[in-house]
XYZ file of C-alpha atoms in Angstrom:
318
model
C 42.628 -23.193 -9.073
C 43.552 -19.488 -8.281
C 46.389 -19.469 -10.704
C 44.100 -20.631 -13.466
C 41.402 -17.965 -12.238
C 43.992 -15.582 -12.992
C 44.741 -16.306 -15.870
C 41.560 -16.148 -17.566
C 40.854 -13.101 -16.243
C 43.983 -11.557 -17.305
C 42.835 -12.327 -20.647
C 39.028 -11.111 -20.227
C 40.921 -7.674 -19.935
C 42.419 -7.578 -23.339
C 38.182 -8.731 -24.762
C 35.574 -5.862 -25.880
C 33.567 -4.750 -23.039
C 30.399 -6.803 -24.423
C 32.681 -9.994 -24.309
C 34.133 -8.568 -20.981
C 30.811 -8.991 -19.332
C 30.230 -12.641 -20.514
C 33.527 -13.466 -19.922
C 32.998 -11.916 -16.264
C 30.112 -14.224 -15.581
C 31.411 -17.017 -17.040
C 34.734 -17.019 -14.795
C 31.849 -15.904 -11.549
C 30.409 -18.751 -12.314
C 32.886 -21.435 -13.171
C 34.557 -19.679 -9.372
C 31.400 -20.769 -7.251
C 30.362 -16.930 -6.507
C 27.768 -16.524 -8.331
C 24.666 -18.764 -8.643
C 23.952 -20.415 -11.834
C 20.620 -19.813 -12.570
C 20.686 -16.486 -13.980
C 18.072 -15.764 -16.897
C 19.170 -13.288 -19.506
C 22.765 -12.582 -19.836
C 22.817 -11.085 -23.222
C 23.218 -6.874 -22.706
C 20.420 -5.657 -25.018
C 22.048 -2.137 -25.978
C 18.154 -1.040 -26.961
C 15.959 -0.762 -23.908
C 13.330 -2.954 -24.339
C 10.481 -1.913 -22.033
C 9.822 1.711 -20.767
C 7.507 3.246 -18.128
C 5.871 6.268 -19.905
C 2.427 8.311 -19.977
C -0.312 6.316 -20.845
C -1.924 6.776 -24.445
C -5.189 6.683 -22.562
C -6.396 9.904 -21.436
C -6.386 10.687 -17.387
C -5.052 6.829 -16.900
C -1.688 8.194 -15.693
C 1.195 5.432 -16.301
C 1.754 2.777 -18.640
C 4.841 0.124 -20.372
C 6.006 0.743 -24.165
C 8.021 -1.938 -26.026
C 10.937 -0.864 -27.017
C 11.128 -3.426 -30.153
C 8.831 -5.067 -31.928
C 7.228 -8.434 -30.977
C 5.398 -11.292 -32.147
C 2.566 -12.991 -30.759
C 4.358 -15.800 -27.737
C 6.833 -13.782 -27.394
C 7.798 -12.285 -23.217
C 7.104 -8.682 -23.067
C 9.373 -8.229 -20.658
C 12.067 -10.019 -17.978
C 9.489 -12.641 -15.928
C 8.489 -11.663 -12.669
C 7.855 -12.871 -9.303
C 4.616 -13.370 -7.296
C 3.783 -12.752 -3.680
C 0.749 -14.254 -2.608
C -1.324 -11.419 -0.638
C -2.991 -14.316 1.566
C -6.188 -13.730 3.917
C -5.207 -10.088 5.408
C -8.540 -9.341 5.992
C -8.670 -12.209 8.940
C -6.038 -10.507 10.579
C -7.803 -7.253 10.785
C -10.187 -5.410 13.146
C -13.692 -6.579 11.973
C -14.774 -2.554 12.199
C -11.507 -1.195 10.451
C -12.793 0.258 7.110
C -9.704 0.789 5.092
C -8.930 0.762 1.270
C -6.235 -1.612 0.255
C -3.783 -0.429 -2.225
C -2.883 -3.740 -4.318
C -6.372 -4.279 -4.488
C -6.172 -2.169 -7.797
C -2.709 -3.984 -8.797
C -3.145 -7.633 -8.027
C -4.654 -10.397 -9.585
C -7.431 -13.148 -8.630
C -5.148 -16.014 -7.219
C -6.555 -18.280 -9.706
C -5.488 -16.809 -12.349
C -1.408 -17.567 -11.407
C -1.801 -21.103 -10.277
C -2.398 -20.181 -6.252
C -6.032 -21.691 -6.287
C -4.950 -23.974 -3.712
C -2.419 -21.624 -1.854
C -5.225 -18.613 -0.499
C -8.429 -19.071 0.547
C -9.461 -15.662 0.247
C -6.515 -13.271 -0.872
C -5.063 -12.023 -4.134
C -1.755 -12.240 -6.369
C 1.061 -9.364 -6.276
C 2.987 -9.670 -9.952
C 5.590 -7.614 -8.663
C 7.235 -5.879 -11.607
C 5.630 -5.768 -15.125
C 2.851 -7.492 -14.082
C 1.367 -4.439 -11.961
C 2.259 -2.213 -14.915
C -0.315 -2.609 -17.894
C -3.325 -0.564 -18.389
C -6.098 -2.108 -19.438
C -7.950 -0.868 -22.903
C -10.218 -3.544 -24.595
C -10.054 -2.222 -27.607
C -6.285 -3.571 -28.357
C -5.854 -5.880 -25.673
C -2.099 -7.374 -26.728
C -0.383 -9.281 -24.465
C -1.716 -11.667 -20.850
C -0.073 -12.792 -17.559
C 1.145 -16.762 -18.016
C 1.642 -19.352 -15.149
C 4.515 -18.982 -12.773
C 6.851 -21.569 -12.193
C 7.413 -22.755 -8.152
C 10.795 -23.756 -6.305
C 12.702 -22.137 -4.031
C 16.148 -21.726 -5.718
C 17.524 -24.847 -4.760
C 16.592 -24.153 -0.882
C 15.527 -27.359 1.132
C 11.717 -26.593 3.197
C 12.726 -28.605 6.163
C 16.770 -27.416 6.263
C 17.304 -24.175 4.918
C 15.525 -21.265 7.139
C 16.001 -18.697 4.303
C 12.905 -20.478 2.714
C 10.377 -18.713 4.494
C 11.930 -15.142 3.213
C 10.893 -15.307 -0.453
C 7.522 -16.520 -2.371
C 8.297 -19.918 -4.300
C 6.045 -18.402 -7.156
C 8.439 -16.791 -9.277
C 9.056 -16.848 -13.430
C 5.557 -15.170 -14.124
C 5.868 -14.141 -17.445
C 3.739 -11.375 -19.696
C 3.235 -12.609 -23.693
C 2.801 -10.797 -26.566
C -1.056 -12.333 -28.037
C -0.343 -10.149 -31.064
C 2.403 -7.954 -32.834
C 3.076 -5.117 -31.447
C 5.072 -2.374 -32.977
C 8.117 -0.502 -32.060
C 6.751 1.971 -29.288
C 3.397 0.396 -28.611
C 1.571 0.516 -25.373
C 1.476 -2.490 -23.775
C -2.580 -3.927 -22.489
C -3.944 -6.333 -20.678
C -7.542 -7.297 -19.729
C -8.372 -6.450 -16.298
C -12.302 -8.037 -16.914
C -15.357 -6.013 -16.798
C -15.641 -6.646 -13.181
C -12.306 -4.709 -12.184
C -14.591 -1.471 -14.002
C -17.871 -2.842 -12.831
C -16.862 -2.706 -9.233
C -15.957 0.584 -9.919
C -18.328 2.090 -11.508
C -17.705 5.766 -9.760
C -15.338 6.658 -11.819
C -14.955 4.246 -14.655
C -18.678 3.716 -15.493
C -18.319 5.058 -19.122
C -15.095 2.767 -20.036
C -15.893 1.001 -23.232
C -15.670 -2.494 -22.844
C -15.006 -5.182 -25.560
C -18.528 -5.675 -26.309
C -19.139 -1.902 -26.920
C -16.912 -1.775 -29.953
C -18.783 -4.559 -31.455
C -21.981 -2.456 -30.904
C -20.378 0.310 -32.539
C -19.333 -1.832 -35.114
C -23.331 -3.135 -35.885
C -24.047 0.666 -35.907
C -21.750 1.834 -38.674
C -22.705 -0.936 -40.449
C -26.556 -0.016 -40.827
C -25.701 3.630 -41.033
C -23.434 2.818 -44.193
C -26.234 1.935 -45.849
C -28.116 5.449 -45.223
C -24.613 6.465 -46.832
C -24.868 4.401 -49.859
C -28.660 5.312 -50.115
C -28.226 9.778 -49.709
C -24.987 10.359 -50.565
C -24.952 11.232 -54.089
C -23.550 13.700 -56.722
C -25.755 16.367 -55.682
C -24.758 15.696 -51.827
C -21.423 14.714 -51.789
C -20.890 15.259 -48.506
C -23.853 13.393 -46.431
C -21.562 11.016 -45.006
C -19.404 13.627 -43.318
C -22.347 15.675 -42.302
C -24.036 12.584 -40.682
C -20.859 12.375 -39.050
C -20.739 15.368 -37.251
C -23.790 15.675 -36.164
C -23.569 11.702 -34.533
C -20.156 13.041 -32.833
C -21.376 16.514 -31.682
C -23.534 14.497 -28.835
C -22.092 15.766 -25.388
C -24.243 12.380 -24.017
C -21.243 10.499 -22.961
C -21.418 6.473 -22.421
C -19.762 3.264 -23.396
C -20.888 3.283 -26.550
C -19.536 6.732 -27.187
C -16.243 6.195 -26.014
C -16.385 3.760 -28.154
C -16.792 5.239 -31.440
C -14.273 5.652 -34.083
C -12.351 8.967 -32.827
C -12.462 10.576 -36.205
C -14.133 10.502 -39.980
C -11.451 9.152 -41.269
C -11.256 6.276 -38.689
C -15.043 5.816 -39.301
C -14.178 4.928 -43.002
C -11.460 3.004 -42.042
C -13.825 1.137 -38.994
C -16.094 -0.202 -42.052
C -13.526 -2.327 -43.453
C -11.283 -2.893 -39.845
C -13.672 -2.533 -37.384
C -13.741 0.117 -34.927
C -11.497 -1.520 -32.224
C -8.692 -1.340 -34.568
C -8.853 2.077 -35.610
C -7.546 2.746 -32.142
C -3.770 1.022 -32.972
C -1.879 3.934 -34.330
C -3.372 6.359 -30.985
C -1.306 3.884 -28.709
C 1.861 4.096 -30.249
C 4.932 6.605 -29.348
C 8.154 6.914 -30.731
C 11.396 5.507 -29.758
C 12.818 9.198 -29.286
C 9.717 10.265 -27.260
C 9.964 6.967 -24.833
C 13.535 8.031 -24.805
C 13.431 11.513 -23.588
C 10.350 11.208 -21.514
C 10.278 7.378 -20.579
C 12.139 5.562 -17.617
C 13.461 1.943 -19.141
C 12.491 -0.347 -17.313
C 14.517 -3.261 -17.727
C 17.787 -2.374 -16.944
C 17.763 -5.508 -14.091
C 16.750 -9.204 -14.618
C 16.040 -11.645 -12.018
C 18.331 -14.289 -10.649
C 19.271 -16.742 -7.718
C 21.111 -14.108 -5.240
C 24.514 -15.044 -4.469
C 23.722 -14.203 -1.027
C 23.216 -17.614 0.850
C 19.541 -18.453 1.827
C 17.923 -15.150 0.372
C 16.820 -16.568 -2.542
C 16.042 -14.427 -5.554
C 17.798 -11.480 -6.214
C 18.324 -8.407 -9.169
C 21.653 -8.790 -11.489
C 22.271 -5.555 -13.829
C 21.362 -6.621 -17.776
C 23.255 -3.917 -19.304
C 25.966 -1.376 -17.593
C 24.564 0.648 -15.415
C 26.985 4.131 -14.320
C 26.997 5.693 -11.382
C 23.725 7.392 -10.322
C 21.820 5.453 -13.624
């Protein structure tokens, strides 16, 4: 067996470095030392997903595709998911505290854990924690998880009790998305709602169909008073709806220009907002961090379940 070992990879080293790696894995594999179930061993050369400033103002961080994709399919590598069960019960019942993952985990319900917490929440470790939210091009939602525990035994294997069974969670695509685009998810009006000290005036899904109704009756004021000897009513009417400092929903809502207005008649205002959430690949590039440079794997440490294998090369202090 270690003579034939040898020999294959004796000839691995006279292969292209892309066929190199396969070949690498392939001869782990065939060896015993590494474990099978490894997700995504093609080396993308184009980094697919990058961690970047948000398109929408003040909301700090946010993902960018880096390709284009099609509604079903995975934004990114699939995560795993840690179950954030009942902490509060093993608190102090004065201790006043404000839990971080409360902003970056989801309802348990909505991964499959209805019958796993009784009152806790779901950690999507990885791109599932990433996404901002903006309901005007909401583009991509969190599937179901699948559940083992990497071929470990629940009444054998002690590693078990190390790692969450809940594990390929997966983000899809619910619409293209170009080259560059921001990546959002809906976080429901409650997520705002509850905090309405800060995000009161965050337009939600229903305020750019109000805004829609309103350019609709206002284009007929158009249609009615702009005319040869006032060509420019529309853009007047216009300015003076945009030069109200009031700020709400409904504001934020509105078309962010008087071109997109013209445009919002025929595509709605929602859309309008599409080309604001795009960056370039050289921008992502120079001021991104790509972020999937590792995809998940069974380790090939024994009993420690899932672990992190490198999906392109990675050089020393990448």
């Amino acid at each position: 067996m270690r003579t034939n070992v040898m020999k294959v990879a004796m000839e691995c080293l006279r292969l292209p470095r892309s066929r190199l790696i396969i070949s690498t894995i392939i001869l782990f594999q065939t060896s015993g030392l590494v474990a099978a179930d490894t997700t995504s061993q093609v080396e993308h050369p184009q980094c697919r997903l990058f961690l970047a400033e948000s398109t929408i103002p003040n909301a700090g961080l946010g993902i960018f595709t880096g390709v284009d994709l099609e509604a079903g399919d995975a934004v990114a590598e699939p995560d795993i998911v840690v179950p954030l069960a009942d902490f509060e019960w093993h608190s102090l019942p004065d201790m006043d505290f404000d839990f971080l993952w409360y902003d970056y985990s989801w309802q348990a319900g909505e991964v499959g854990m209805d019958f796993d917490v009784v009152d806790g929440t779901a950690l999507v470790i990885g791109t599932g924690c990433m996404p901002n939210c903006n309901f005007a091009l909401i583009n991509a939602h969190e599937g179901q998880p699948d559940y083992d525990h990497a071929g470990l035994h629940r009444n054998r294997d002690v590693g078990v009790g190390g790692f969450t069974g809940y594990y390929n969670q997966k983000m899809i695509a619910e619409r293209h998305i170009p080259t560059g685009g921001e990546i959002f998810v809906t976080y429901g009006e409650h997520w705002f709602i509850t905090r309405e000290d800060t995000m009161a005036h965050v337009p939600f899904e229903g305020s750019y169909k109000r805004v829609d109704m309103f350019l609709k009756k206002i284009q007929r004021l158009f249609a009615k008073y702009e005319t040869d000897t006032d060509p420019d009513f529309m853009k007047d009417f216009w300015e003076v709806i945009t030069s109200v400092s009031y700020e709400s929903k409904f504001s934020n809502a509105l078309p962010l220009s008087f071109e997109d207005m013209k445009s919002a008649l025929s595509i709605g205002s929602a859309e309008t907002r599409l080309p604001y959430s795009v960056r370039s690949l050289e921008w992502l590039n120079e001021h991104g961090r790509c972020m999937d440079n590792i995809r998940p794997g069974n380790s090939t440490i024994k009993q420690a379940g899932r672990g992190a294998f490198a999906s392109r090369f990675i050089p020393k202090g990448g």
